Amino acid sequence: MRLRHIEVFHAIYTTGSITNAAKLLSVSQPSVSKVLTHAELQLGFNLFERVKGRLIPTDEAEILFNEVDKIYKQIHSIRNLSQNIKKSQFGNITLGITPALGFDVIPDVIANYHRDYPNVSFNIQTIHNNAVMQSLVEYKCDLGILFSPSTMPSIVTTPLAQSELVIVYPKQVFPDCPDKLSLADVSHMEFIDIRDSGPLGEMFLARILEEDIEFKSSINVQTYFIAVRLVAQGLGVCVVDRSTAQGNLSDNIAIASFDPPLTFDIKAVHLESQNKTKLIDEFLPYLLQGISNI
């Protein structure tokens, strides 16, 4: 049986007549009759007996219907799925994000997007700048969202917003809670050092060399938010991105911009050879709006 045979057979079986089947399928009655005749010729047996204007399923049709009904439901499911995909109401987005954006920004973006597209699922992974190329090439993520990513062959970047490095300090050190500080202002304090911190670390190191500042540092960490938590314990100051600082604020610490500021770009990246899907294209405006509030 062909798919059209299955559709017509199922419609006649469930509605009881060619007239009703034609209405259900939105086609003409002669068209339904023609397909039914062709199906019976192909099968070599009758599917219905005509009794007082009604079509009564034969014993062969009764046996056949259970299997046909399974296929019909699968066809219906495929049609619904294709319509959902067309309307961007179904699918999956795999994001690779820098850990700092996971505190507030990306959860807020996904919450706003999910209200409009509840059937789109997400797979969210944290990714560091030095691993982005490998993650994209291995299709572990569709879209990476990073701080100041390096220019790399075969990678397309989309600017999203600009953020900054900030100084996180105990309020007791500066009771007036200044919103701007220079490195000289905090050079006398214990500095919580963040090793292997990628392009942001390089940016900060350049400022240290430029201003010829030396810090005393007896605590080294590898993760930005741990540095902020240590500041909250009164163990010194640290320099992190604004997203991490704001995502880990407590009553006894404050944030100050650099004077002059240390800014960097937030960008989305994807493989040049991997065209953005319709889902990604429709997700980006939510991402732009959410990140622009940083």
mmCIF file of C-alpha atoms in Angstrom:
data_model
loop_
_atom_site.group_PDB
_atom_site.id
_atom_site.type_symbol
_atom_site.label_atom_id
_atom_site.label_comp_id
_atom_site.label_asym_id
_atom_site.label_seq_id
_atom_site.Cartn_x
_atom_site.Cartn_y
_atom_site.Cartn_z
ATOM 1 C CA MET A 1 0.000 0.000 0.000
ATOM 2 C CA ARG A 2 1.146 3.506 -0.781
ATOM 3 C CA LEU A 3 0.849 6.331 1.705
ATOM 4 C CA ARG A 4 -2.118 7.786 -0.156
ATOM 5 C CA HIS A 5 -3.846 4.380 -0.016
ATOM 6 C CA ILE A 6 -3.267 4.306 3.749
ATOM 7 C CA GLU A 7 -4.722 7.799 4.218
ATOM 8 C CA VAL A 8 -7.863 7.012 2.222
ATOM 9 C CA PHE A 9 -8.360 3.559 3.780
ATOM 10 C CA HIS A 10 -7.982 5.014 7.276
ATOM 11 C CA ALA A 11 -10.384 7.874 6.524
ATOM 12 C CA ILE A 12 -13.081 5.571 5.108
ATOM 13 C CA TYR A 13 -12.668 3.030 7.912
ATOM 14 C CA THR A 14 -13.009 5.661 10.644
ATOM 15 C CA THR A 15 -15.799 7.752 9.035
ATOM 16 C CA GLY A 16 -17.842 4.963 7.436
ATOM 17 C CA SER A 17 -18.366 6.472 3.983
ATOM 18 C CA ILE A 18 -16.628 7.926 0.953
ATOM 19 C CA THR A 19 -18.510 11.193 1.452
ATOM 20 C CA ASN A 20 -17.261 11.664 5.001
ATOM 21 C CA ALA A 21 -13.758 10.535 4.059
ATOM 22 C CA ALA A 22 -13.641 13.112 1.267
ATOM 23 C CA LYS A 23 -14.641 15.859 3.718
ATOM 24 C CA LEU A 24 -12.012 14.714 6.207
ATOM 25 C CA LEU A 25 -9.269 14.713 3.568
ATOM 26 C CA SER A 26 -10.545 17.890 1.848
ATOM 27 C CA VAL A 27 -10.708 16.198 -1.554
ATOM 28 C CA SER A 28 -13.483 15.195 -3.944
ATOM 29 C CA GLN A 29 -15.533 12.002 -3.585
ATOM 30 C CA PRO A 30 -14.459 10.673 -7.030
ATOM 31 C CA SER A 31 -10.826 11.115 -5.948
ATOM 32 C CA VAL A 32 -11.405 9.013 -2.823
ATOM 33 C CA SER A 33 -13.241 6.326 -4.819
ATOM 34 C CA LYS A 34 -10.412 6.182 -7.360
ATOM 35 C CA VAL A 35 -7.715 5.767 -4.692
ATOM 36 C CA LEU A 36 -9.752 3.087 -2.894
ATOM 37 C CA THR A 37 -10.233 1.125 -6.120
ATOM 38 C CA HIS A 38 -6.526 1.360 -6.906
ATOM 39 C CA ALA A 39 -5.611 0.196 -3.372
ATOM 40 C CA GLU A 40 -7.875 -2.857 -3.657
ATOM 41 C CA LEU A 41 -6.387 -3.721 -7.061
ATOM 42 C CA GLN A 42 -2.872 -3.453 -5.631
ATOM 43 C CA LEU A 43 -3.755 -5.601 -2.608
ATOM 44 C CA GLY A 44 -5.743 -8.210 -4.546
ATOM 45 C CA PHE A 45 -8.727 -8.195 -2.186
ATOM 46 C CA ASN A 46 -11.605 -5.900 -1.239
ATOM 47 C CA LEU A 47 -11.331 -3.622 1.736
ATOM 48 C CA PHE A 48 -15.011 -2.734 2.042
ATOM 49 C CA GLU A 49 -18.398 -4.200 1.179
ATOM 50 C CA ARG A 50 -21.116 -1.824 0.068
ATOM 51 C CA VAL A 51 -24.229 -2.421 2.190
ATOM 52 C CA LYS A 52 -27.202 -0.037 1.971
ATOM 53 C CA GLY A 53 -25.066 2.971 1.057
ATOM 54 C CA ARG A 54 -22.438 2.299 3.704
ATOM 55 C CA LEU A 55 -19.004 0.795 3.408
ATOM 56 C CA ILE A 56 -18.485 -2.121 5.797
ATOM 57 C CA PRO A 57 -14.887 -3.250 6.389
ATOM 58 C CA THR A 58 -14.124 -6.773 5.203
ATOM 59 C CA ASP A 59 -12.395 -9.303 7.433
ATOM 60 C CA GLU A 60 -9.153 -8.525 5.582
ATOM 61 C CA ALA A 61 -9.609 -4.810 6.278
ATOM 62 C CA GLU A 62 -10.151 -5.497 9.989
ATOM 63 C CA ILE A 63 -6.862 -7.398 10.123
ATOM 64 C CA LEU A 64 -5.066 -4.703 8.168
ATOM 65 C CA PHE A 65 -6.404 -1.722 10.094
ATOM 66 C CA ASN A 66 -4.356 -2.169 13.277
ATOM 67 C CA GLU A 67 -1.077 -1.894 11.379
ATOM 68 C CA VAL A 68 -2.374 0.867 9.107
ATOM 69 C CA ASP A 69 -3.505 2.860 12.166
ATOM 70 C CA LYS A 70 0.048 2.756 13.601
ATOM 71 C CA ILE A 71 1.483 4.091 10.340
ATOM 72 C CA TYR A 72 -1.231 6.744 10.064
ATOM 73 C CA LYS A 73 -0.410 8.037 13.552
ATOM 74 C CA GLN A 74 3.280 8.154 12.641
ATOM 75 C CA ILE A 75 2.495 10.146 9.489
ATOM 76 C CA HIS A 76 0.361 12.540 11.530
ATOM 77 C CA SER A 77 3.184 12.917 14.055
ATOM 78 C CA ILE A 78 5.689 13.686 11.285
ATOM 79 C CA ARG A 79 3.367 16.343 9.854
ATOM 80 C CA ASN A 80 2.978 17.998 13.246
ATOM 81 C CA LEU A 81 6.727 17.888 13.790
ATOM 82 C CA SER A 82 7.471 19.462 10.406
ATOM 83 C CA GLN A 83 4.971 22.242 11.094
ATOM 84 C CA ASN A 84 6.509 22.886 14.500
ATOM 85 C CA ILE A 85 9.977 23.056 12.991
ATOM 86 C CA LYS A 86 8.714 25.457 10.340
ATOM 87 C CA LYS A 87 7.215 27.659 13.052
ATOM 88 C CA SER A 88 10.342 27.360 15.217
ATOM 89 C CA GLN A 89 8.207 25.792 17.943
ATOM 90 C CA PHE A 90 10.323 22.692 18.291
ATOM 91 C CA GLY A 91 14.012 21.946 18.259
ATOM 92 C CA ASN A 92 17.192 22.088 20.286
ATOM 93 C CA ILE A 93 19.798 24.780 20.845
ATOM 94 C CA THR A 94 23.183 23.815 22.246
ATOM 95 C CA LEU A 95 24.977 26.761 23.802
ATOM 96 C CA GLY A 96 28.567 26.980 24.958
ATOM 97 C CA ILE A 97 28.896 29.915 27.350
ATOM 98 C CA THR A 98 31.660 31.496 29.375
ATOM 99 C CA PRO A 99 30.950 30.578 33.025
ATOM 100 C CA ALA A 100 30.449 34.201 34.123
ATOM 101 C CA LEU A 101 27.349 34.565 31.939
ATOM 102 C CA GLY A 102 25.708 31.658 33.744
ATOM 103 C CA PHE A 103 24.977 33.597 36.931
ATOM 104 C CA ASP A 104 22.164 35.798 35.644
ATOM 105 C CA VAL A 105 22.462 36.841 32.013
ATOM 106 C CA ILE A 106 21.945 33.585 30.103
ATOM 107 C CA PRO A 107 19.324 32.189 32.537
ATOM 108 C CA ASP A 108 17.324 35.408 32.081
ATOM 109 C CA VAL A 109 17.680 35.249 28.298
ATOM 110 C CA ILE A 110 16.566 31.618 28.142
ATOM 111 C CA ALA A 111 13.627 32.278 30.477
ATOM 112 C CA ASN A 112 12.390 35.100 28.206
ATOM 113 C CA TYR A 113 12.892 33.013 25.072
ATOM 114 C CA HIS A 114 11.275 29.938 26.617
ATOM 115 C CA ARG A 115 8.088 31.843 27.383
ATOM 116 C CA ASP A 116 7.627 32.437 23.651
ATOM 117 C CA TYR A 117 9.044 29.096 22.443
ATOM 118 C CA PRO A 118 8.199 26.572 25.183
ATOM 119 C CA ASN A 119 8.915 23.512 23.033
ATOM 120 C CA VAL A 120 12.507 24.433 22.190
ATOM 121 C CA SER A 121 14.944 22.568 24.403
ATOM 122 C CA PHE A 122 18.376 23.766 25.506
ATOM 123 C CA ASN A 123 21.662 22.080 26.207
ATOM 124 C CA ILE A 124 23.961 24.515 28.006
ATOM 125 C CA GLN A 125 27.667 23.903 28.528
ATOM 126 C CA THR A 126 30.364 26.078 30.024
ATOM 127 C CA ILE A 127 33.242 26.695 27.668
ATOM 128 C CA HIS A 128 36.507 28.594 27.945
ATOM 129 C CA ASN A 129 38.021 30.629 25.142
ATOM 130 C CA ASN A 130 40.856 28.209 24.460
ATOM 131 C CA ALA A 131 38.380 25.331 23.983
ATOM 132 C CA VAL A 132 35.822 27.054 21.778
ATOM 133 C CA MET A 133 37.254 25.939 18.428
ATOM 134 C CA GLN A 134 37.361 22.295 19.448
ATOM 135 C CA SER A 135 33.841 22.443 20.837
ATOM 136 C CA LEU A 136 32.447 23.935 17.633
ATOM 137 C CA VAL A 137 34.333 21.575 15.331
ATOM 138 C CA GLU A 138 33.121 18.568 17.312
ATOM 139 C CA TYR A 139 29.536 19.951 17.195
ATOM 140 C CA LYS A 140 29.373 20.033 20.974
ATOM 141 C CA CYS A 141 27.756 23.447 20.705
ATOM 142 C CA ASP A 142 25.879 25.355 17.997
ATOM 143 C CA LEU A 143 26.737 28.772 19.346
ATOM 144 C CA GLY A 144 29.452 29.957 21.710
ATOM 145 C CA ILE A 145 29.039 33.114 23.819
ATOM 146 C CA LEU A 146 32.378 34.390 25.063
ATOM 147 C CA PHE A 147 34.339 37.305 26.431
ATOM 148 C CA SER A 148 36.751 38.798 23.915
ATOM 149 C CA PRO A 149 37.219 35.665 21.765
ATOM 150 C CA SER A 150 40.317 35.530 19.589
ATOM 151 C CA THR A 151 40.017 35.749 15.829
ATOM 152 C CA MET A 152 40.268 32.218 14.475
ATOM 153 C CA PRO A 153 40.057 30.716 10.986
ATOM 154 C CA SER A 154 36.630 29.365 10.014
ATOM 155 C CA ILE A 155 34.930 31.075 12.980
ATOM 156 C CA VAL A 156 32.278 33.754 12.476
ATOM 157 C CA THR A 157 31.837 36.239 15.324
ATOM 158 C CA THR A 158 28.747 38.311 16.090
ATOM 159 C CA PRO A 159 29.216 41.295 18.462
ATOM 160 C CA LEU A 160 26.630 41.270 21.250
ATOM 161 C CA ALA A 161 27.620 43.850 23.858
ATOM 162 C CA GLN A 162 30.474 45.394 25.773
ATOM 163 C CA SER A 163 31.354 44.770 29.400
ATOM 164 C CA GLU A 164 34.255 45.588 31.700
ATOM 165 C CA LEU A 165 36.659 44.319 34.280
ATOM 166 C CA VAL A 166 35.922 45.619 37.772
ATOM 167 C CA ILE A 167 37.602 45.731 41.168
ATOM 168 C CA VAL A 168 35.746 43.890 43.921
ATOM 169 C CA TYR A 169 36.682 45.126 47.389
ATOM 170 C CA PRO A 170 35.512 44.872 51.031
ATOM 171 C CA LYS A 171 33.338 47.832 51.988
ATOM 172 C CA GLN A 172 35.249 48.267 55.214
ATOM 173 C CA VAL A 173 38.318 49.344 53.219
ATOM 174 C CA PHE A 174 36.429 52.136 51.415
ATOM 175 C CA PRO A 175 33.377 53.002 53.555
ATOM 176 C CA ASP A 176 32.222 55.608 51.023
ATOM 177 C CA CYS A 177 31.994 52.798 48.407
ATOM 178 C CA PRO A 178 33.559 54.569 45.400
ATOM 179 C CA ASP A 179 32.309 53.360 42.019
ATOM 180 C CA LYS A 180 35.708 54.023 40.386
ATOM 181 C CA LEU A 181 39.178 52.986 41.534
ATOM 182 C CA SER A 182 42.661 52.831 40.068
ATOM 183 C CA LEU A 183 45.182 50.068 40.631
ATOM 184 C CA ALA A 184 47.203 52.480 42.768
ATOM 185 C CA ASP A 185 44.201 52.861 45.100
ATOM 186 C CA VAL A 186 44.257 49.148 45.978
ATOM 187 C CA SER A 187 47.944 48.342 45.504
ATOM 188 C CA HIS A 188 48.516 48.213 49.282
ATOM 189 C CA MET A 189 45.936 45.429 49.704
ATOM 190 C CA GLU A 190 46.232 41.653 49.442
ATOM 191 C CA PHE A 191 45.409 40.704 45.866
ATOM 192 C CA ILE A 192 43.564 37.463 45.094
ATOM 193 C CA ASP A 193 45.241 36.323 41.907
ATOM 194 C CA ILE A 194 43.403 34.504 39.135
ATOM 195 C CA ARG A 195 45.657 32.296 37.047
ATOM 196 C CA ASP A 196 45.080 31.137 33.458
ATOM 197 C CA SER A 197 42.261 33.627 32.971
ATOM 198 C CA GLY A 198 42.565 33.978 29.196
ATOM 199 C CA PRO A 199 42.176 37.247 27.265
ATOM 200 C CA LEU A 200 40.768 39.135 30.251
ATOM 201 C CA GLY A 201 43.778 38.163 32.312
ATOM 202 C CA GLU A 202 46.053 39.391 29.539
ATOM 203 C CA MET A 203 44.171 42.692 29.455
ATOM 204 C CA PHE A 204 44.581 43.130 33.203
ATOM 205 C CA LEU A 205 48.263 42.184 33.087
ATOM 206 C CA ALA A 206 48.840 44.838 30.412
ATOM 207 C CA ARG A 207 47.301 47.466 32.730
ATOM 208 C CA ILE A 208 49.525 46.338 35.624
ATOM 209 C CA LEU A 209 52.644 46.674 33.450
ATOM 210 C CA GLU A 210 51.463 49.993 32.074
ATOM 211 C CA GLU A 211 51.027 51.480 35.548
ATOM 212 C CA ASP A 212 54.032 49.656 37.005
ATOM 213 C CA ILE A 213 52.040 48.316 39.956
ATOM 214 C CA GLU A 214 53.143 45.428 42.165
ATOM 215 C CA PHE A 215 50.658 43.415 44.183
ATOM 216 C CA LYS A 216 51.142 41.209 47.204
ATOM 217 C CA SER A 217 49.415 37.928 46.492
ATOM 218 C CA SER A 218 49.324 34.805 48.655
ATOM 219 C CA ILE A 219 46.040 33.362 47.351
ATOM 220 C CA ASN A 220 45.707 32.056 43.814
ATOM 221 C CA VAL A 221 42.509 30.676 42.289
ATOM 222 C CA GLN A 222 41.427 29.487 38.870
ATOM 223 C CA THR A 223 37.785 30.524 39.006
ATOM 224 C CA TYR A 224 36.474 34.081 39.075
ATOM 225 C CA PHE A 225 33.520 33.552 41.395
ATOM 226 C CA ILE A 226 35.731 31.900 44.046
ATOM 227 C CA ALA A 227 37.868 35.045 44.047
ATOM 228 C CA VAL A 228 34.773 37.170 44.746
ATOM 229 C CA ARG A 229 33.723 34.863 47.578
ATOM 230 C CA LEU A 230 37.183 35.219 49.127
ATOM 231 C CA VAL A 231 36.857 39.003 48.985
ATOM 232 C CA ALA A 232 33.574 38.604 50.867
ATOM 233 C CA GLN A 233 35.602 36.903 53.608
ATOM 234 C CA GLY A 234 37.765 40.003 53.885
ATOM 235 C CA LEU A 235 40.855 38.346 52.422
ATOM 236 C CA GLY A 236 41.694 41.050 49.890
ATOM 237 C CA VAL A 237 40.565 42.444 46.550
ATOM 238 C CA CYS A 238 40.156 40.846 43.152
ATOM 239 C CA VAL A 239 39.598 41.815 39.541
ATOM 240 C CA VAL A 240 36.821 40.017 37.650
ATOM 241 C CA ASP A 241 34.266 40.704 34.936
ATOM 242 C CA ARG A 242 31.188 42.681 35.939
ATOM 243 C CA SER A 243 28.809 39.732 35.395
ATOM 244 C CA THR A 244 30.671 37.559 37.887
ATOM 245 C CA ALA A 245 30.918 40.419 40.379
ATOM 246 C CA GLN A 246 27.211 41.218 40.227
ATOM 247 C CA GLY A 247 26.261 37.543 40.348
ATOM 248 C CA ASN A 248 28.161 37.062 43.608
ATOM 249 C CA LEU A 249 27.543 40.281 45.516
ATOM 250 C CA SER A 250 27.089 40.233 49.271
ATOM 251 C CA ASP A 251 26.371 42.921 51.847
ATOM 252 C CA ASN A 252 30.015 43.451 52.782
ATOM 253 C CA ILE A 253 31.583 43.897 49.341
ATOM 254 C CA ALA A 254 31.295 46.495 46.576
ATOM 255 C CA ILE A 255 32.216 46.924 42.912
ATOM 256 C CA ALA A 256 34.255 49.676 41.281
ATOM 257 C CA SER A 257 35.036 50.290 37.617
ATOM 258 C CA PHE A 258 38.646 50.909 36.649
ATOM 259 C CA ASP A 259 39.792 54.463 36.226
ATOM 260 C CA PRO A 260 40.342 54.572 33.269
ATOM 261 C CA PRO A 261 37.944 51.695 32.379
ATOM 262 C CA LEU A 262 39.035 48.267 31.126
ATOM 263 C CA THR A 263 36.388 47.193 28.624
ATOM 264 C CA PHE A 264 36.010 44.139 26.420
ATOM 265 C CA ASP A 265 33.538 42.717 23.896
ATOM 266 C CA ILE A 266 31.069 39.896 24.376
ATOM 267 C CA LYS A 267 30.594 37.962 21.160
ATOM 268 C CA ALA A 268 28.720 34.973 19.789
ATOM 269 C CA VAL A 269 30.746 32.569 17.663
ATOM 270 C CA HIS A 270 29.838 29.763 15.295
ATOM 271 C CA LEU A 271 31.504 27.739 12.569
ATOM 272 C CA GLU A 272 31.620 29.432 9.189
ATOM 273 C CA SER A 273 30.766 26.110 7.538
ATOM 274 C CA GLN A 274 27.811 25.578 9.877
ATOM 275 C CA ASN A 275 25.002 27.922 8.870
ATOM 276 C CA LYS A 276 22.966 29.298 11.733
ATOM 277 C CA THR A 277 19.623 27.534 12.003
ATOM 278 C CA LYS A 278 16.299 29.345 12.056
ATOM 279 C CA LEU A 279 16.191 28.645 15.802
ATOM 280 C CA ILE A 280 19.530 30.371 16.362
ATOM 281 C CA ASP A 281 18.487 33.327 14.191
ATOM 282 C CA GLU A 282 15.360 33.775 16.297
ATOM 283 C CA PHE A 283 17.244 33.257 19.573
ATOM 284 C CA LEU A 284 19.840 35.969 18.846
ATOM 285 C CA PRO A 285 17.492 38.975 19.376
ATOM 286 C CA TYR A 286 16.672 37.663 22.871
ATOM 287 C CA LEU A 287 20.383 37.221 23.492
ATOM 288 C CA LEU A 288 21.174 40.737 22.271
ATOM 289 C CA GLN A 289 18.475 42.274 24.435
ATOM 290 C CA GLY A 290 19.506 40.338 27.547
ATOM 291 C CA ILE A 291 23.257 40.960 27.225
ATOM 292 C CA SER A 292 22.768 44.630 26.416
ATOM 293 C CA ASN A 293 21.530 45.057 30.001
ATOM 294 C CA ILE A 294 24.927 44.109 31.466
#
